[in-house]
């Protein structure tokens, strides 16, 4: 093999490695959005970002940590913690967004719904929704409605079965209940276990709302 052929071979091999790495990264990132990720999360909670901390910055990525005031727990151990932390990949004007994600730009005061391994977690693995309360409600309703319409083949694509679907639909109903009644705090319970006061407001099992 002469010099020119060697150079062309090395360049072609390098391009192949780059394309392979990119393809694998995209595949891994796509997996972050399937329903199985949310189904397997042992902790699901709603909260408000209280503080954002910069951990590390490189030319390609920013690692950040958000301190979240937990307002309600849809799935997870008791007692409910007052706060949680989540580490994530971010970006800004100096560090462009990575292709495929998931990356987030969280700000103090922003509302979040987090599917995670624990109340001290990194996403991914896991799933994070951010925005105003009304936006979160709309996005959770979209997840619920999309899941309810999935065919058997689509369930397989999302790596879940019919039992998983029913569990997740119940979870999304809990989240929707809270997001429609933001004054409530604590642990979310199924709708048929909710009690009401004379005001007609839904309350959480064993807890009162803020206006009490």
PDB file of C-alpha atoms in Angstrom:
ATOM      1  CA  UNK A   1       0.000   0.000   0.000  1.00  0.00           C
ATOM      2  CA  UNK A   2       1.556   3.338  -1.091  1.00  0.00           C
ATOM      3  CA  UNK A   3       1.521   6.560   0.948  1.00  0.00           C
ATOM      4  CA  UNK A   4      -1.552   8.106  -0.711  1.00  0.00           C
ATOM      5  CA  UNK A   5      -3.551   4.897  -0.379  1.00  0.00           C
ATOM      6  CA  UNK A   6      -2.615   4.655   3.301  1.00  0.00           C
ATOM      7  CA  UNK A   7      -3.818   8.193   3.958  1.00  0.00           C
ATOM      8  CA  UNK A   8      -7.112   7.552   2.162  1.00  0.00           C
ATOM      9  CA  UNK A   9      -7.590   4.311   4.094  1.00  0.00           C
ATOM     10  CA  UNK A  10      -6.938   5.994   7.451  1.00  0.00           C
ATOM     11  CA  UNK A  11      -9.301   8.862   6.620  1.00  0.00           C
ATOM     12  CA  UNK A  12     -12.034   6.464   5.499  1.00  0.00           C
ATOM     13  CA  UNK A  13     -11.595   4.364   8.630  1.00  0.00           C
ATOM     14  CA  UNK A  14     -11.763   7.492  10.787  1.00  0.00           C
ATOM     15  CA  UNK A  15     -14.991   8.580   9.109  1.00  0.00           C
ATOM     16  CA  UNK A  16     -16.455   5.113   9.685  1.00  0.00           C
ATOM     17  CA  UNK A  17     -15.629   5.284  13.388  1.00  0.00           C
ATOM     18  CA  UNK A  18     -17.172   8.753  13.650  1.00  0.00           C
ATOM     19  CA  UNK A  19     -20.347   7.645  11.876  1.00  0.00           C
ATOM     20  CA  UNK A  20     -20.560   4.510  14.011  1.00  0.00           C
ATOM     21  CA  UNK A  21     -20.117   6.478  17.235  1.00  0.00           C
ATOM     22  CA  UNK A  22     -22.712   9.033  16.131  1.00  0.00           C
ATOM     23  CA  UNK A  23     -25.170   6.290  15.192  1.00  0.00           C
ATOM     24  CA  UNK A  24     -24.696   4.549  18.534  1.00  0.00           C
ATOM     25  CA  UNK A  25     -25.059   7.834  20.409  1.00  0.00           C
ATOM     26  CA  UNK A  26     -28.267   8.677  18.540  1.00  0.00           C
ATOM     27  CA  UNK A  27     -29.650   5.202  19.230  1.00  0.00           C
ATOM     28  CA  UNK A  28     -28.829   5.564  22.921  1.00  0.00           C
ATOM     29  CA  UNK A  29     -30.423   9.002  23.010  1.00  0.00           C
ATOM     30  CA  UNK A  30     -33.579   7.790  21.280  1.00  0.00           C
ATOM     31  CA  UNK A  31     -33.905   5.109  23.971  1.00  0.00           C
ATOM     32  CA  UNK A  32     -34.084   7.881  26.573  1.00  0.00           C
ATOM     33  CA  UNK A  33     -37.553   8.775  25.291  1.00  0.00           C
ATOM     34  CA  UNK A  34     -39.293   5.385  25.196  1.00  0.00           C
ATOM     35  CA  UNK A  35     -42.052   4.593  27.684  1.00  0.00           C
ATOM     36  CA  UNK A  36     -39.970   1.876  29.368  1.00  0.00           C
ATOM     37  CA  UNK A  37     -37.677   4.581  30.771  1.00  0.00           C
ATOM     38  CA  UNK A  38     -40.586   6.223  32.584  1.00  0.00           C
ATOM     39  CA  UNK A  39     -42.075   2.855  33.587  1.00  0.00           C
ATOM     40  CA  UNK A  40     -38.836   1.670  35.222  1.00  0.00           C
ATOM     41  CA  UNK A  41     -38.261   4.897  37.165  1.00  0.00           C
ATOM     42  CA  UNK A  42     -38.752   4.035  40.875  1.00  0.00           C
ATOM     43  CA  UNK A  43     -39.189   7.716  41.757  1.00  0.00           C
ATOM     44  CA  UNK A  44     -41.530  10.199  40.051  1.00  0.00           C
ATOM     45  CA  UNK A  45     -42.074  13.637  41.521  1.00  0.00           C
ATOM     46  CA  UNK A  46     -43.203  17.190  40.808  1.00  0.00           C
ATOM     47  CA  UNK A  47     -41.281  20.200  42.049  1.00  0.00           C
ATOM     48  CA  UNK A  48     -39.816  23.647  41.485  1.00  0.00           C
ATOM     49  CA  UNK A  49     -36.185  24.382  40.687  1.00  0.00           C
ATOM     50  CA  UNK A  50     -34.709  26.279  43.624  1.00  0.00           C
ATOM     51  CA  UNK A  51     -31.074  26.486  42.585  1.00  0.00           C
ATOM     52  CA  UNK A  52     -28.874  25.545  39.615  1.00  0.00           C
ATOM     53  CA  UNK A  53     -25.205  24.697  40.155  1.00  0.00           C
ATOM     54  CA  UNK A  54     -22.535  24.447  37.438  1.00  0.00           C
ATOM     55  CA  UNK A  55     -20.438  21.320  38.029  1.00  0.00           C
ATOM     56  CA  UNK A  56     -18.097  21.090  35.037  1.00  0.00           C
ATOM     57  CA  UNK A  57     -17.734  22.645  31.612  1.00  0.00           C
ATOM     58  CA  UNK A  58     -15.921  21.253  28.586  1.00  0.00           C
ATOM     59  CA  UNK A  59     -15.805  22.330  24.969  1.00  0.00           C
ATOM     60  CA  UNK A  60     -18.660  19.963  24.194  1.00  0.00           C
ATOM     61  CA  UNK A  61     -20.802  19.711  27.311  1.00  0.00           C
ATOM     62  CA  UNK A  62     -21.903  21.327  30.575  1.00  0.00           C
ATOM     63  CA  UNK A  63     -22.659  19.223  33.634  1.00  0.00           C
ATOM     64  CA  UNK A  64     -25.103  20.927  35.996  1.00  0.00           C
ATOM     65  CA  UNK A  65     -27.044  20.086  39.131  1.00  0.00           C
ATOM     66  CA  UNK A  66     -30.488  21.403  40.052  1.00  0.00           C
ATOM     67  CA  UNK A  67     -31.777  21.551  43.608  1.00  0.00           C
ATOM     68  CA  UNK A  68     -35.528  20.937  43.427  1.00  0.00           C
ATOM     69  CA  UNK A  69     -38.154  21.721  46.064  1.00  0.00           C
ATOM     70  CA  UNK A  70     -40.382  18.637  45.982  1.00  0.00           C
ATOM     71  CA  UNK A  71     -44.076  19.493  46.026  1.00  0.00           C
ATOM     72  CA  UNK A  72     -45.614  16.078  45.288  1.00  0.00           C
ATOM     73  CA  UNK A  73     -44.550  12.469  44.790  1.00  0.00           C
ATOM     74  CA  UNK A  74     -46.406  10.195  42.382  1.00  0.00           C
ATOM     75  CA  UNK A  75     -44.121   7.203  42.904  1.00  0.00           C
ATOM     76  CA  UNK A  76     -41.420   6.652  45.490  1.00  0.00           C
ATOM     77  CA  UNK A  77     -40.476   5.927  49.095  1.00  0.00           C
ATOM     78  CA  UNK A  78     -41.872   7.708  52.124  1.00  0.00           C
ATOM     79  CA  UNK A  79     -41.547  10.100  53.805  1.00  0.00           C
ATOM     80  CA  UNK A  80     -41.571  12.721  51.071  1.00  0.00           C
ATOM     81  CA  UNK A  81     -38.305  14.695  51.083  1.00  0.00           C
ATOM     82  CA  UNK A  82     -38.440  18.468  51.088  1.00  0.00           C
ATOM     83  CA  UNK A  83     -35.885  18.636  48.290  1.00  0.00           C
ATOM     84  CA  UNK A  84     -34.185  16.544  45.629  1.00  0.00           C
ATOM     85  CA  UNK A  85     -31.199  16.980  43.339  1.00  0.00           C
ATOM     86  CA  UNK A  86     -30.848  16.023  39.704  1.00  0.00           C
ATOM     87  CA  UNK A  87     -27.691  16.207  37.596  1.00  0.00           C
ATOM     88  CA  UNK A  88     -27.993  16.677  33.853  1.00  0.00           C
ATOM     89  CA  UNK A  89     -26.277  17.760  30.648  1.00  0.00           C
ATOM     90  CA  UNK A  90     -26.786  21.377  29.588  1.00  0.00           C
ATOM     91  CA  UNK A  91     -25.657  23.944  27.019  1.00  0.00           C
ATOM     92  CA  UNK A  92     -25.374  27.695  26.486  1.00  0.00           C
ATOM     93  CA  UNK A  93     -23.975  30.255  24.024  1.00  0.00           C
ATOM     94  CA  UNK A  94     -20.413  29.055  24.615  1.00  0.00           C
ATOM     95  CA  UNK A  95     -21.212  25.341  24.602  1.00  0.00           C
ATOM     96  CA  UNK A  96     -23.589  24.392  21.761  1.00  0.00           C
ATOM     97  CA  UNK A  97     -26.321  21.805  22.130  1.00  0.00           C
ATOM     98  CA  UNK A  98     -25.322  18.207  21.412  1.00  0.00           C
ATOM     99  CA  UNK A  99     -27.122  16.435  18.586  1.00  0.00           C
ATOM    100  CA  UNK A 100     -29.808  14.105  19.859  1.00  0.00           C
ATOM    101  CA  UNK A 101     -29.888  15.185  23.515  1.00  0.00           C
ATOM    102  CA  UNK A 102     -31.344  14.924  26.022  1.00  0.00           C
ATOM    103  CA  UNK A 103     -30.044  18.227  27.411  1.00  0.00           C
ATOM    104  CA  UNK A 104     -31.798  20.797  29.578  1.00  0.00           C
ATOM    105  CA  UNK A 105     -31.569  24.462  30.527  1.00  0.00           C
ATOM    106  CA  UNK A 106     -33.180  24.707  33.952  1.00  0.00           C
ATOM    107  CA  UNK A 107     -33.830  28.010  35.700  1.00  0.00           C
ATOM    108  CA  UNK A 108     -34.745  28.805  39.330  1.00  0.00           C
ATOM    109  CA  UNK A 109     -38.514  28.946  39.735  1.00  0.00           C
ATOM    110  CA  UNK A 110     -39.203  26.586  36.843  1.00  0.00           C
ATOM    111  CA  UNK A 111     -41.587  23.662  37.374  1.00  0.00           C
ATOM    112  CA  UNK A 112     -40.423  20.105  36.662  1.00  0.00           C
ATOM    113  CA  UNK A 113     -41.745  16.558  36.547  1.00  0.00           C
ATOM    114  CA  UNK A 114     -38.898  14.085  37.046  1.00  0.00           C
ATOM    115  CA  UNK A 115     -38.739  10.322  36.500  1.00  0.00           C
ATOM    116  CA  UNK A 116     -35.571   9.082  38.202  1.00  0.00           C
ATOM    117  CA  UNK A 117     -33.765   6.358  40.129  1.00  0.00           C
ATOM    118  CA  UNK A 118     -33.953   8.299  43.388  1.00  0.00           C
ATOM    119  CA  UNK A 119     -34.285  11.783  44.853  1.00  0.00           C
ATOM    120  CA  UNK A 120     -30.518  12.146  44.244  1.00  0.00           C
ATOM    121  CA  UNK A 121     -30.170  11.222  40.611  1.00  0.00           C
ATOM    122  CA  UNK A 122     -28.736  11.875  37.177  1.00  0.00           C
ATOM    123  CA  UNK A 123     -30.865  12.222  34.033  1.00  0.00           C
ATOM    124  CA  UNK A 124     -30.419  10.182  31.888  1.00  0.00           C
ATOM    125  CA  UNK A 125     -31.184   7.501  32.916  1.00  0.00           C
ATOM    126  CA  UNK A 126     -34.608   8.871  33.584  1.00  0.00           C
ATOM    127  CA  UNK A 127     -36.835  11.514  32.083  1.00  0.00           C
ATOM    128  CA  UNK A 128     -37.456  15.189  32.801  1.00  0.00           C
ATOM    129  CA  UNK A 129     -40.237  17.577  31.831  1.00  0.00           C
ATOM    130  CA  UNK A 130     -39.882  21.315  32.428  1.00  0.00           C
ATOM    131  CA  UNK A 131     -42.026  24.401  31.975  1.00  0.00           C
ATOM    132  CA  UNK A 132     -44.980  26.214  33.463  1.00  0.00           C
ATOM    133  CA  UNK A 133     -47.623  24.207  35.312  1.00  0.00           C
ATOM    134  CA  UNK A 134     -50.059  24.458  32.405  1.00  0.00           C
ATOM    135  CA  UNK A 135     -47.371  23.297  29.980  1.00  0.00           C
ATOM    136  CA  UNK A 136     -46.481  20.336  32.172  1.00  0.00           C
ATOM    137  CA  UNK A 137     -50.137  19.356  32.427  1.00  0.00           C
ATOM    138  CA  UNK A 138     -50.446  19.451  28.651  1.00  0.00           C
ATOM    139  CA  UNK A 139     -47.316  17.356  28.164  1.00  0.00           C
ATOM    140  CA  UNK A 140     -48.365  14.744  30.720  1.00  0.00           C
ATOM    141  CA  UNK A 141     -51.791  14.552  29.072  1.00  0.00           C
ATOM    142  CA  UNK A 142     -50.042  14.048  25.732  1.00  0.00           C
ATOM    143  CA  UNK A 143     -47.971  11.194  27.178  1.00  0.00           C
ATOM    144  CA  UNK A 144     -51.126   9.647  28.638  1.00  0.00           C
ATOM    145  CA  UNK A 145     -53.166   9.964  25.454  1.00  0.00           C
ATOM    146  CA  UNK A 146     -50.342   8.675  23.267  1.00  0.00           C
ATOM    147  CA  UNK A 147     -49.839   5.667  25.535  1.00  0.00           C
ATOM    148  CA  UNK A 148     -53.551   4.860  25.600  1.00  0.00           C
ATOM    149  CA  UNK A 149     -53.614   4.652  21.776  1.00  0.00           C
ATOM    150  CA  UNK A 150     -50.523   2.482  21.295  1.00  0.00           C
ATOM    151  CA  UNK A 151     -50.957  -0.717  19.333  1.00  0.00           C
ATOM    152  CA  UNK A 152     -49.397  -4.001  20.528  1.00  0.00           C
ATOM    153  CA  UNK A 153     -46.497  -3.442  18.126  1.00  0.00           C
ATOM    154  CA  UNK A 154     -45.956   0.069  19.464  1.00  0.00           C
ATOM    155  CA  UNK A 155     -45.937  -1.262  23.022  1.00  0.00           C
ATOM    156  CA  UNK A 156     -43.145  -3.640  22.013  1.00  0.00           C
ATOM    157  CA  UNK A 157     -41.246  -0.768  20.437  1.00  0.00           C
ATOM    158  CA  UNK A 158     -41.484   1.076  23.760  1.00  0.00           C
ATOM    159  CA  UNK A 159     -40.411  -2.127  25.580  1.00  0.00           C
ATOM    160  CA  UNK A 160     -43.546  -2.415  27.721  1.00  0.00           C
ATOM    161  CA  UNK A 161     -46.607  -4.669  27.879  1.00  0.00           C
ATOM    162  CA  UNK A 162     -50.298  -4.150  28.601  1.00  0.00           C
ATOM    163  CA  UNK A 163     -49.803  -4.357  32.363  1.00  0.00           C
ATOM    164  CA  UNK A 164     -47.130  -1.662  32.135  1.00  0.00           C
ATOM    165  CA  UNK A 165     -49.502   0.479  30.093  1.00  0.00           C
ATOM    166  CA  UNK A 166     -52.184   0.362  32.782  1.00  0.00           C
ATOM    167  CA  UNK A 167     -49.674   1.202  35.516  1.00  0.00           C
ATOM    168  CA  UNK A 168     -48.397   4.177  33.548  1.00  0.00           C
ATOM    169  CA  UNK A 169     -51.863   5.436  32.684  1.00  0.00           C
ATOM    170  CA  UNK A 170     -52.715   5.445  36.393  1.00  0.00           C
ATOM    171  CA  UNK A 171     -49.473   7.307  37.101  1.00  0.00           C
ATOM    172  CA  UNK A 172     -50.248   9.961  34.503  1.00  0.00           C
ATOM    173  CA  UNK A 173     -53.711  10.421  35.995  1.00  0.00           C
ATOM    174  CA  UNK A 174     -52.104  11.088  39.379  1.00  0.00           C
ATOM    175  CA  UNK A 175     -49.782  13.654  37.842  1.00  0.00           C
ATOM    176  CA  UNK A 176     -52.637  15.329  35.972  1.00  0.00           C
ATOM    177  CA  UNK A 177     -54.667  15.511  39.185  1.00  0.00           C
ATOM    178  CA  UNK A 178     -51.852  17.324  40.954  1.00  0.00           C
ATOM    179  CA  UNK A 179     -51.056  19.653  38.056  1.00  0.00           C
ATOM    180  CA  UNK A 180     -54.723  20.670  37.916  1.00  0.00           C
ATOM    181  CA  UNK A 181     -54.735  21.335  41.692  1.00  0.00           C
ATOM    182  CA  UNK A 182     -51.312  22.892  42.374  1.00  0.00           C
ATOM    183  CA  UNK A 183     -52.185  24.005  45.916  1.00  0.00           C
ATOM    184  CA  UNK A 184     -52.068  20.356  47.065  1.00  0.00           C
ATOM    185  CA  UNK A 185     -48.834  18.914  48.423  1.00  0.00           C
ATOM    186  CA  UNK A 186     -47.611  15.500  49.508  1.00  0.00           C
ATOM    187  CA  UNK A 187     -48.150  12.045  48.035  1.00  0.00           C
ATOM    188  CA  UNK A 188     -50.439  11.631  45.075  1.00  0.00           C
ATOM    189  CA  UNK A 189     -53.064   8.906  45.409  1.00  0.00           C
ATOM    190  CA  UNK A 190     -55.469   7.388  42.866  1.00  0.00           C
ATOM    191  CA  UNK A 191     -58.534   9.446  42.102  1.00  0.00           C
ATOM    192  CA  UNK A 192     -60.905   6.974  43.778  1.00  0.00           C
ATOM    193  CA  UNK A 193     -58.985   7.413  47.051  1.00  0.00           C
ATOM    194  CA  UNK A 194     -59.076  11.205  47.011  1.00  0.00           C
ATOM    195  CA  UNK A 195     -61.260  12.913  49.600  1.00  0.00           C
ATOM    196  CA  UNK A 196     -62.830  16.334  49.413  1.00  0.00           C
ATOM    197  CA  UNK A 197     -63.486  19.085  51.901  1.00  0.00           C
ATOM    198  CA  UNK A 198     -66.518  21.330  52.020  1.00  0.00           C
ATOM    199  CA  UNK A 199     -64.763  23.588  49.536  1.00  0.00           C
ATOM    200  CA  UNK A 200     -64.901  20.792  46.975  1.00  0.00           C
ATOM    201  CA  UNK A 201     -61.128  20.793  46.536  1.00  0.00           C
ATOM    202  CA  UNK A 202     -59.305  17.489  46.179  1.00  0.00           C
ATOM    203  CA  UNK A 203     -56.922  16.701  49.000  1.00  0.00           C
ATOM    204  CA  UNK A 204     -54.194  14.152  49.359  1.00  0.00           C
ATOM    205  CA  UNK A 205     -54.442  11.166  51.649  1.00  0.00           C
ATOM    206  CA  UNK A 206     -53.345  12.142  55.150  1.00  0.00           C
ATOM    207  CA  UNK A 207     -52.427  15.703  54.147  1.00  0.00           C
ATOM    208  CA  UNK A 208     -54.262  18.992  53.861  1.00  0.00           C
ATOM    209  CA  UNK A 209     -53.931  21.612  51.193  1.00  0.00           C
ATOM    210  CA  UNK A 210     -52.188  24.936  51.687  1.00  0.00           C
ATOM    211  CA  UNK A 211     -55.378  26.911  52.096  1.00  0.00           C
ATOM    212  CA  UNK A 212     -56.501  24.894  55.146  1.00  0.00           C
TER     213      UNK A 212
END
